[in-house]
Amino acid sequence: MNPSAATGTIKTTCPYCGVGCGVLATRQADNSVTIAGDPDHPANFGRLCSKGSALGETISLEGRLLHPEIDGTRANWDQALDLVATRFRAAIAEHGPQSVAIYGSGQLLTEDYYVANKLMKGFIGSANIDTNSRLCMASSVAGHKRAFGSDTVPGNYEDLEQADLIVLVGSNLGWCHPVLYQRIVAARAARPEMKVVLIDPRRTVSADIAEMHLPIAPDGDSALFVGLLAHLDQLGAVDSDYVAAYTTGIEAAVLTAEDWPVARVAEATGLSPLSITRFYDLFTRTRKVVTVFSQGVNQSAAGTDKVNAIINCHLATGRIGKPGMGPFSVTGQPNAMGGREVGGLANMLAAHMDFTPEAIDRVGRFWGAADVAQGPGLKAVDLFAAMARGEIKAVWIMATNPVDSMPEADAVRDALRACPFVVVSDMNRNTDTMALAHVRLPAAGWGEKDGTVTNSERRISRQRPFMPLPGEARPDWWIIKEVARRLGFGQAFAYFGPAQIFAEHAALSGFENDGGRDFDLSGLVGADYETMAPTQWPVRSRPAARMFGDAKFFTPDGKARFVPVQPPPPFAPSPGVLMLNTGRVRDHWHTMTRTGKAARLSAHMAEPFVEIHPADANALGIRRAHLVRLSNRHGVAVVRALVTDRQRRGELFVPMHWTDQFASEGRVDALVPGKTDPVSGQPALKMAQVHAEPMGARLYGFLVAASRPRIEADYWAIAPAANGWRAEIALLDEPGDWEAFLAATFGSDAGFQSLRDERSGRRAFVLIENGRLVAALYTAPDPVLVSRQWAVDLLGADDLTASIVLAGRPGADRPDGGAIVCSCMGVGINTITEAVTRHGCTTVEAVGALTRAGTNCGSCRAEIRGIVDANRLIAAE
Ligand SMILES: Nc1nc2c(c(=O)[nH]1)N[C@H]1C(S)=C(S)[C@@H](COP(=O)(O)OP(=O)(O)OC[C@H]3O[C@@H](n4cnc5c(=O)[nH]c(N)nc54)[C@H](O)[C@@H]3O)O[C@H]1N2
Ligand SMILES: Nc1nc2c(c(=O)[nH]1)N[C@H]1C(S)=C(S)[C@@H](COP(=O)(O)OP(=O)(O)OC[C@H]3O[C@@H](n4cnc5c(=O)[nH]c(N)nc54)[C@H](O)[C@@H]3O)O[C@H]1N2
Ligand code: SF4
Ligand SMILES: [Mo]
């Protein structure tokens, strides 16, 4: 089924973000894997970001689920699959097909996704299959469908390079789509006249390439783009020939927009009228504009309206379907786009077809299925709410971790606890969701699985295996078809491999498709799957790089539709309430099941944090680097204060990554309400109202240890380090018995040497064996000042004495490089600062030449520029 071990270099695709970079993977004699960017892949032309470069460090078998389990006990595949089929069949027999559900993911391959969707919608006869794409792309899908009649992303990556203006709306491209960002950086270097505007409440690293950063109030985007439409109309900048020939509905959209003069937009967005006008003028006079949008747009209770407010401006100016212009929703997950293609969302049927009577009939005939679901199923938030009410009797979760990533995450956890039968397919044994599974199914992971993914520019690429399947792990498509067979649908699921599934998927997309459906892979039916090169859809006779060049849309009259948008009223917080925004950091991926394994990726941000404006921190008595307790009626999170003026006043930002596997209370979704967009059902993950207060820790600690410590503390956050582990801890009260504390944490208190400074209250405990550090713990009444990187590096040293370690201060022999900025080359902030202040480097390039920082993937170059700028000023003063 899977090549036992592919040798030589294999061309595959990165399993992280929707840029979809081509990867060359080479297995070495010692079974390690060397990773490089594929110079021939049209998404990245050889580039990789920090996460892609570190892929080789995340594929160890540590933490893997290698055998099926039933109620925590090892089982064989037959027992596990029989039980899944029996319980699903029983639930359906007793409570009907609506009582069962699948919750899937944009990290499934297209072939896995297709089989799951076919089983649920075609044969079980329920559309209760939804995916984490509901949390991610649903509003873009809905917005596209309202405007174009289909879920079509018109443009491609080259449009970004050819544009004269790129507007980034709610997208931190620099950290979340780093290779695409690097392509823009390179294009700007070649064409300095290209301009970038960033629209984000926070000044993110992506501001580094922006001429203009508009720190917009949360959800101010609709007002901003509705105002832009009014501005275009007033200045006569509307392309009336294009609008008349190819669109409908501009009158109503403009009529609503007329109520939004700049002064009102300023009120709703918190931006100055001057900056709004400057942005409007720039947009108006630049023809080649691409508007890139992502989760700051989608993850909102008015996300679909935001999408249409943006598309309206492109339609009004005819800036769509042509080189260097268009609205561009960038996808998050490696196969977010593929999931949309197969119909993985509960409100889609299959192959971009909706639940219309004709499509239900057509898909039923194609599948040979008599029981095709007749209408949409439950969307993610509603699905877990139904589960909480006891209406879902059996659920199967694949390739996603809803206990951490769904809003009202504590309620989701409770719903799963109450659900009579929970199946989870994952590669990892230790996830917060796996903990609640009755049946655990070991799935094949990246490097083992075989299939296709589609990236943000509609490009289908192969993921190819280069490692054998470990233990009894199996690909998801195989697991699903085996359950289908046991449910009595063997004939329709007699698949022997992904090539056959892909061919069926491609055939369905072209089935009775006279050009009325955008998604069409009929040109790939019969193509050689093994050697298939990265290809953009639609592929009828040949691939199409760009859509809507002919201005033909997929609506009944073939015209694009303007959607009148009424911006929501500005948010007025009650006193003492802060607005919580959430999102991503550079080197971690979602719930850290993979990036959390790599020391290199954990070095950049090693614990959960909250970004807070200095004025808010001051008012709340929250001090720099102290711990903060965030709470509301849904839950609690405890995170480190990162005081910064990149944040707007009254607003907080917490990353989504930390789980119970890595921190005591780092699950930010415990705080996020399940409020959804009325059109798309996508939850407003960027907006929670919370209270913030100091945690009130009496004792802070930092530790490093050669083997994983067992931490019992009121606060803890743990991360892997190059030769062991590192952890932050805090206690509400100092331990009465330090020896017992050491013994509990490190397994034994024997052999520790300690130091106590009466005046400051600082302590240090160190255990060294044969010159090597086994464990070191530093504590203090305030956040511990010991250099983290220096202490982590000590784990690799072999000539240590206790006094050096106890002192907690780097000596001349072991200089402190500081917190890691460049994770590829392991260069810290102190080394970079020194390059500027002592060695006179004035550019990122000069720093790179001296220290190698920023010379591999380039994801850290914006941060290096920030350090250069700050220190050049200091040097000049
Ligand atoms: N490093 C890394 N990269 C990733 C991922 C990862 O986990 N880690 N995940 C991938 C996935 S699945 C996705 S979906 C993408 C997400 O990619 P992005 O959408 O770029 O990432 P986020 O950090 O979620 O959010 C983007 C920005 O939206 C801003 N924002 C919040 N509210 C508003 C608002 O009302 N208006 C505007 N204009 N902006 C707002 C936030 O401040 C944030 O900076 O990233 C992908 N790439
Ligand atoms: N507050 C807040 N919440 C958010 C977001 C936010 O910005 N803010 N973003 C949302 C978005 S855009 C997204 S996409 C989600 C992501 O959230 P999740 O999907 O929950 O996050 P992951 O950590 O990527 O979980 C994927 C799981 O699938 C497993 N896996 C990986 N590959 C495979 C495979 O091939 N087969 C199987 N069976 N398992 C596999 C991994 O081990 C991991 O456990 O989070 C959403 N939640
Ligand atoms: S930009 Fe980075 S994470 Fe995204 S696909 Fe490319 S290498 Fe992977
Ligand atoms: Mo996503």
mmCIF file of C-alpha atoms in Angstrom, residues 59 61 98 117 190 196 224 254 280 356 395 421 442 447 462 475 562 584 586 620 642 688 695 733 737:
data_model
loop_
_atom_site.group_PDB
_atom_site.id
_atom_site.type_symbol
_atom_site.label_atom_id
_atom_site.label_comp_id
_atom_site.label_asym_id
_atom_site.label_seq_id
_atom_site.Cartn_x
_atom_site.Cartn_y
_atom_site.Cartn_z
ATOM 1 C CA ILE A 59 8.870 13.632 11.972
ATOM 2 C CA LEU A 61 8.000 8.849 16.197
ATOM 3 C CA GLN A 98 -28.610 13.014 11.637
ATOM 4 C CA ASN A 117 -17.515 13.297 2.235
ATOM 5 C CA ALA A 190 12.981 44.868 -8.209
ATOM 6 C CA VAL A 196 1.879 47.904 0.331
ATOM 7 C CA LEU A 224 -13.535 51.143 5.455
ATOM 8 C CA VAL A 254 -23.614 52.445 -3.783
ATOM 9 C CA TYR A 280 -8.621 55.848 -0.707
ATOM 10 C CA THR A 356 -29.919 21.745 -5.427
ATOM 11 C CA VAL A 395 -18.770 11.465 16.135
ATOM 12 C CA PHE A 421 -19.141 7.459 21.112
ATOM 13 C CA PRO A 442 -3.467 5.830 14.147
ATOM 14 C CA GLY A 447 6.096 11.900 4.715
ATOM 15 C CA ARG A 462 1.308 15.880 -4.887
ATOM 16 C CA PRO A 475 -3.756 6.502 5.612
ATOM 17 C CA PHE A 562 -22.558 43.516 -5.969
ATOM 18 C CA ARG A 584 -0.541 33.039 15.122
ATOM 19 C CA ARG A 586 5.955 32.720 13.216
ATOM 20 C CA LEU A 620 -4.440 47.164 35.406
ATOM 21 C CA LEU A 642 4.250 41.241 26.631
ATOM 22 C CA ALA A 688 -13.737 37.958 22.780
ATOM 23 C CA MET A 695 -2.108 36.414 38.356
ATOM 24 C CA ASP A 733 2.967 30.575 47.379
ATOM 25 C CA ASP A 737 9.580 22.095 51.403
#
